Amino acid sequence: MAKQALIEREKKRARLAKKFEPKRTALKAIIDDTSKSEDERYAARLELQQLPRNANPTRKRNRCAITGRPRGTFRKFGLARTKVREIAFRGEIPGVTKASW
């Protein structure tokens, strides 16, 4: 089980990313728009840098929904590999079977 503080930190990052998403996309659009003047684009870059670091969605980490484990997480299920295995063996994930050949 991951430390509760690490799990809460990830939740905070997700909230911040969601909160600042419209502002980030607006600033990125200004920065990418070549019809704008260099001064406007430069000001948008400076304003983008002033946003909180954790508001960037790339700072989020995929974690297991049950244990909070940061590594070995399946995106499709949102679970760590060990939990996917346990749940699949119990037959609780539709369409997932143990491989045999």
PDB file of C-alpha atoms in Angstrom:
ATOM      1  CA  MET A   1       0.000   0.000   0.000  1.00  0.00           C
ATOM      2  CA  ALA A   2       1.380   3.391  -0.983  1.00  0.00           C
ATOM      3  CA  LYS A   3       1.668   6.123   1.600  1.00  0.00           C
ATOM      4  CA  GLN A   4      -1.546   8.065   1.936  1.00  0.00           C
ATOM      5  CA  ALA A   5       0.298  11.370   1.445  1.00  0.00           C
ATOM      6  CA  LEU A   6       1.504  10.269  -1.998  1.00  0.00           C
ATOM      7  CA  ILE A   7      -2.000   9.268  -3.039  1.00  0.00           C
ATOM      8  CA  GLU A   8      -3.377  12.609  -1.819  1.00  0.00           C
ATOM      9  CA  ARG A   9      -0.632  14.465  -3.701  1.00  0.00           C
ATOM     10  CA  GLU A  10      -1.735  12.772  -6.915  1.00  0.00           C
ATOM     11  CA  LYS A  11      -5.353  13.737  -6.252  1.00  0.00           C
ATOM     12  CA  LYS A  12      -4.244  17.341  -5.718  1.00  0.00           C
ATOM     13  CA  ARG A  13      -2.328  17.295  -9.007  1.00  0.00           C
ATOM     14  CA  ALA A  14      -5.408  15.975 -10.803  1.00  0.00           C
ATOM     15  CA  ARG A  15      -7.578  18.738  -9.296  1.00  0.00           C
ATOM     16  CA  LEU A  16      -5.058  21.439 -10.256  1.00  0.00           C
ATOM     17  CA  ALA A  17      -4.707  20.110 -13.801  1.00  0.00           C
ATOM     18  CA  LYS A  18      -8.478  20.144 -14.226  1.00  0.00           C
ATOM     19  CA  LYS A  19      -8.797  23.630 -12.706  1.00  0.00           C
ATOM     20  CA  PHE A  20      -6.158  25.241 -14.949  1.00  0.00           C
ATOM     21  CA  GLU A  21      -6.919  23.268 -18.126  1.00  0.00           C
ATOM     22  CA  PRO A  22      -8.953  26.030 -19.857  1.00  0.00           C
ATOM     23  CA  LYS A  23      -6.349  28.686 -19.071  1.00  0.00           C
ATOM     24  CA  ARG A  24      -3.487  26.429 -20.226  1.00  0.00           C
ATOM     25  CA  THR A  25      -5.198  25.616 -23.518  1.00  0.00           C
ATOM     26  CA  ALA A  26      -5.966  29.294 -24.160  1.00  0.00           C
ATOM     27  CA  LEU A  27      -2.356  30.297 -23.513  1.00  0.00           C
ATOM     28  CA  LYS A  28      -1.023  27.438 -25.628  1.00  0.00           C
ATOM     29  CA  ALA A  29      -3.292  28.538 -28.483  1.00  0.00           C
ATOM     30  CA  ILE A  30      -1.866  32.067 -28.286  1.00  0.00           C
ATOM     31  CA  ILE A  31       1.691  30.733 -28.211  1.00  0.00           C
ATOM     32  CA  ASP A  32       1.106  28.504 -31.259  1.00  0.00           C
ATOM     33  CA  ASP A  33      -0.728  31.205 -33.256  1.00  0.00           C
ATOM     34  CA  THR A  34       1.831  32.657 -35.681  1.00  0.00           C
ATOM     35  CA  SER A  35      -0.520  35.489 -36.669  1.00  0.00           C
ATOM     36  CA  LYS A  36      -0.067  37.026 -33.208  1.00  0.00           C
ATOM     37  CA  SER A  37       2.798  39.413 -32.564  1.00  0.00           C
ATOM     38  CA  GLU A  38       5.982  38.193 -30.908  1.00  0.00           C
ATOM     39  CA  ASP A  39       5.253  40.352 -27.860  1.00  0.00           C
ATOM     40  CA  GLU A  40       1.827  38.771 -27.352  1.00  0.00           C
ATOM     41  CA  ARG A  41       3.245  35.279 -27.736  1.00  0.00           C
ATOM     42  CA  TYR A  42       6.109  36.083 -25.356  1.00  0.00           C
ATOM     43  CA  ALA A  43       3.668  37.459 -22.759  1.00  0.00           C
ATOM     44  CA  ALA A  44       1.587  34.268 -23.078  1.00  0.00           C
ATOM     45  CA  ARG A  45       4.705  32.140 -22.498  1.00  0.00           C
ATOM     46  CA  LEU A  46       5.545  34.133 -19.380  1.00  0.00           C
ATOM     47  CA  GLU A  47       1.995  33.780 -18.091  1.00  0.00           C
ATOM     48  CA  LEU A  48       2.089  30.026 -18.781  1.00  0.00           C
ATOM     49  CA  GLN A  49       5.272  29.765 -16.730  1.00  0.00           C
ATOM     50  CA  GLN A  50       3.551  31.518 -13.825  1.00  0.00           C
ATOM     51  CA  LEU A  51       0.950  28.763 -13.500  1.00  0.00           C
ATOM     52  CA  PRO A  52       1.533  26.226 -10.715  1.00  0.00           C
ATOM     53  CA  ARG A  53       3.928  23.469 -11.710  1.00  0.00           C
ATOM     54  CA  ASN A  54       1.498  20.762 -10.636  1.00  0.00           C
ATOM     55  CA  ALA A  55      -1.168  22.211 -12.943  1.00  0.00           C
ATOM     56  CA  ASN A  56       0.647  20.558 -15.842  1.00  0.00           C
ATOM     57  CA  PRO A  57      -1.130  17.284 -16.694  1.00  0.00           C
ATOM     58  CA  THR A  58       2.171  15.543 -17.449  1.00  0.00           C
ATOM     59  CA  ARG A  59       3.026  15.667 -13.737  1.00  0.00           C
ATOM     60  CA  LYS A  60       0.230  13.238 -12.922  1.00  0.00           C
ATOM     61  CA  ARG A  61       1.216   9.647 -12.223  1.00  0.00           C
ATOM     62  CA  ASN A  62      -0.931   6.618 -12.976  1.00  0.00           C
ATOM     63  CA  ARG A  63      -1.619   4.746  -9.755  1.00  0.00           C
ATOM     64  CA  CYS A  64      -3.518   1.615  -8.831  1.00  0.00           C
ATOM     65  CA  ALA A  65      -7.059   2.459  -7.735  1.00  0.00           C
ATOM     66  CA  ILE A  66      -6.915  -0.110  -4.927  1.00  0.00           C
ATOM     67  CA  THR A  67      -3.367  -0.055  -3.542  1.00  0.00           C
ATOM     68  CA  GLY A  68      -1.971   3.217  -4.896  1.00  0.00           C
ATOM     69  CA  ARG A  69       1.038   1.440  -6.410  1.00  0.00           C
ATOM     70  CA  PRO A  70       2.711   3.764  -8.958  1.00  0.00           C
ATOM     71  CA  ARG A  71       4.429   1.170 -11.128  1.00  0.00           C
ATOM     72  CA  GLY A  72       3.116  -1.743 -13.130  1.00  0.00           C
ATOM     73  CA  THR A  73      -0.283  -0.144 -13.628  1.00  0.00           C
ATOM     74  CA  PHE A  74      -2.545  -1.240 -16.481  1.00  0.00           C
ATOM     75  CA  ARG A  75      -4.215   1.774 -18.088  1.00  0.00           C
ATOM     76  CA  LYS A  76      -7.120  -0.323 -19.306  1.00  0.00           C
ATOM     77  CA  PHE A  77      -8.094  -1.368 -15.789  1.00  0.00           C
ATOM     78  CA  GLY A  78      -6.524   1.344 -13.621  1.00  0.00           C
ATOM     79  CA  LEU A  79      -5.067  -1.382 -11.424  1.00  0.00           C
ATOM     80  CA  ALA A  80      -1.597  -2.650 -10.583  1.00  0.00           C
ATOM     81  CA  ARG A  81      -0.471  -5.891 -12.215  1.00  0.00           C
ATOM     82  CA  THR A  82      -0.832  -7.881  -8.995  1.00  0.00           C
ATOM     83  CA  LYS A  83      -4.413  -6.738  -8.451  1.00  0.00           C
ATOM     84  CA  VAL A  84      -5.285  -7.402 -12.106  1.00  0.00           C
ATOM     85  CA  ARG A  85      -3.990 -10.945 -11.652  1.00  0.00           C
ATOM     86  CA  GLU A  86      -5.915 -11.530  -8.430  1.00  0.00           C
ATOM     87  CA  ILE A  87      -9.177 -10.150  -9.795  1.00  0.00           C
ATOM     88  CA  ALA A  88      -8.799 -11.941 -13.144  1.00  0.00           C
ATOM     89  CA  PHE A  89      -8.227 -15.293 -11.432  1.00  0.00           C
ATOM     90  CA  ARG A  90     -11.458 -14.788  -9.492  1.00  0.00           C
ATOM     91  CA  GLY A  91     -13.184 -14.189 -12.845  1.00  0.00           C
ATOM     92  CA  GLU A  92     -14.326 -10.651 -12.016  1.00  0.00           C
ATOM     93  CA  ILE A  93     -12.882  -9.073 -15.184  1.00  0.00           C
ATOM     94  CA  PRO A  94     -15.013 -10.035 -18.194  1.00  0.00           C
ATOM     95  CA  GLY A  95     -13.088 -11.503 -21.115  1.00  0.00           C
ATOM     96  CA  VAL A  96      -9.803 -11.980 -19.250  1.00  0.00           C
ATOM     97  CA  THR A  97      -8.629 -15.580 -18.912  1.00  0.00           C
ATOM     98  CA  LYS A  98      -5.423 -17.277 -17.863  1.00  0.00           C
ATOM     99  CA  ALA A  99      -3.203 -17.997 -20.822  1.00  0.00           C
ATOM    100  CA  SER A 100      -2.564 -21.625 -21.702  1.00  0.00           C
ATOM    101  CA  TRP A 101      -0.970 -23.175 -24.767  1.00  0.00           C
TER     102      TRP A 101
END
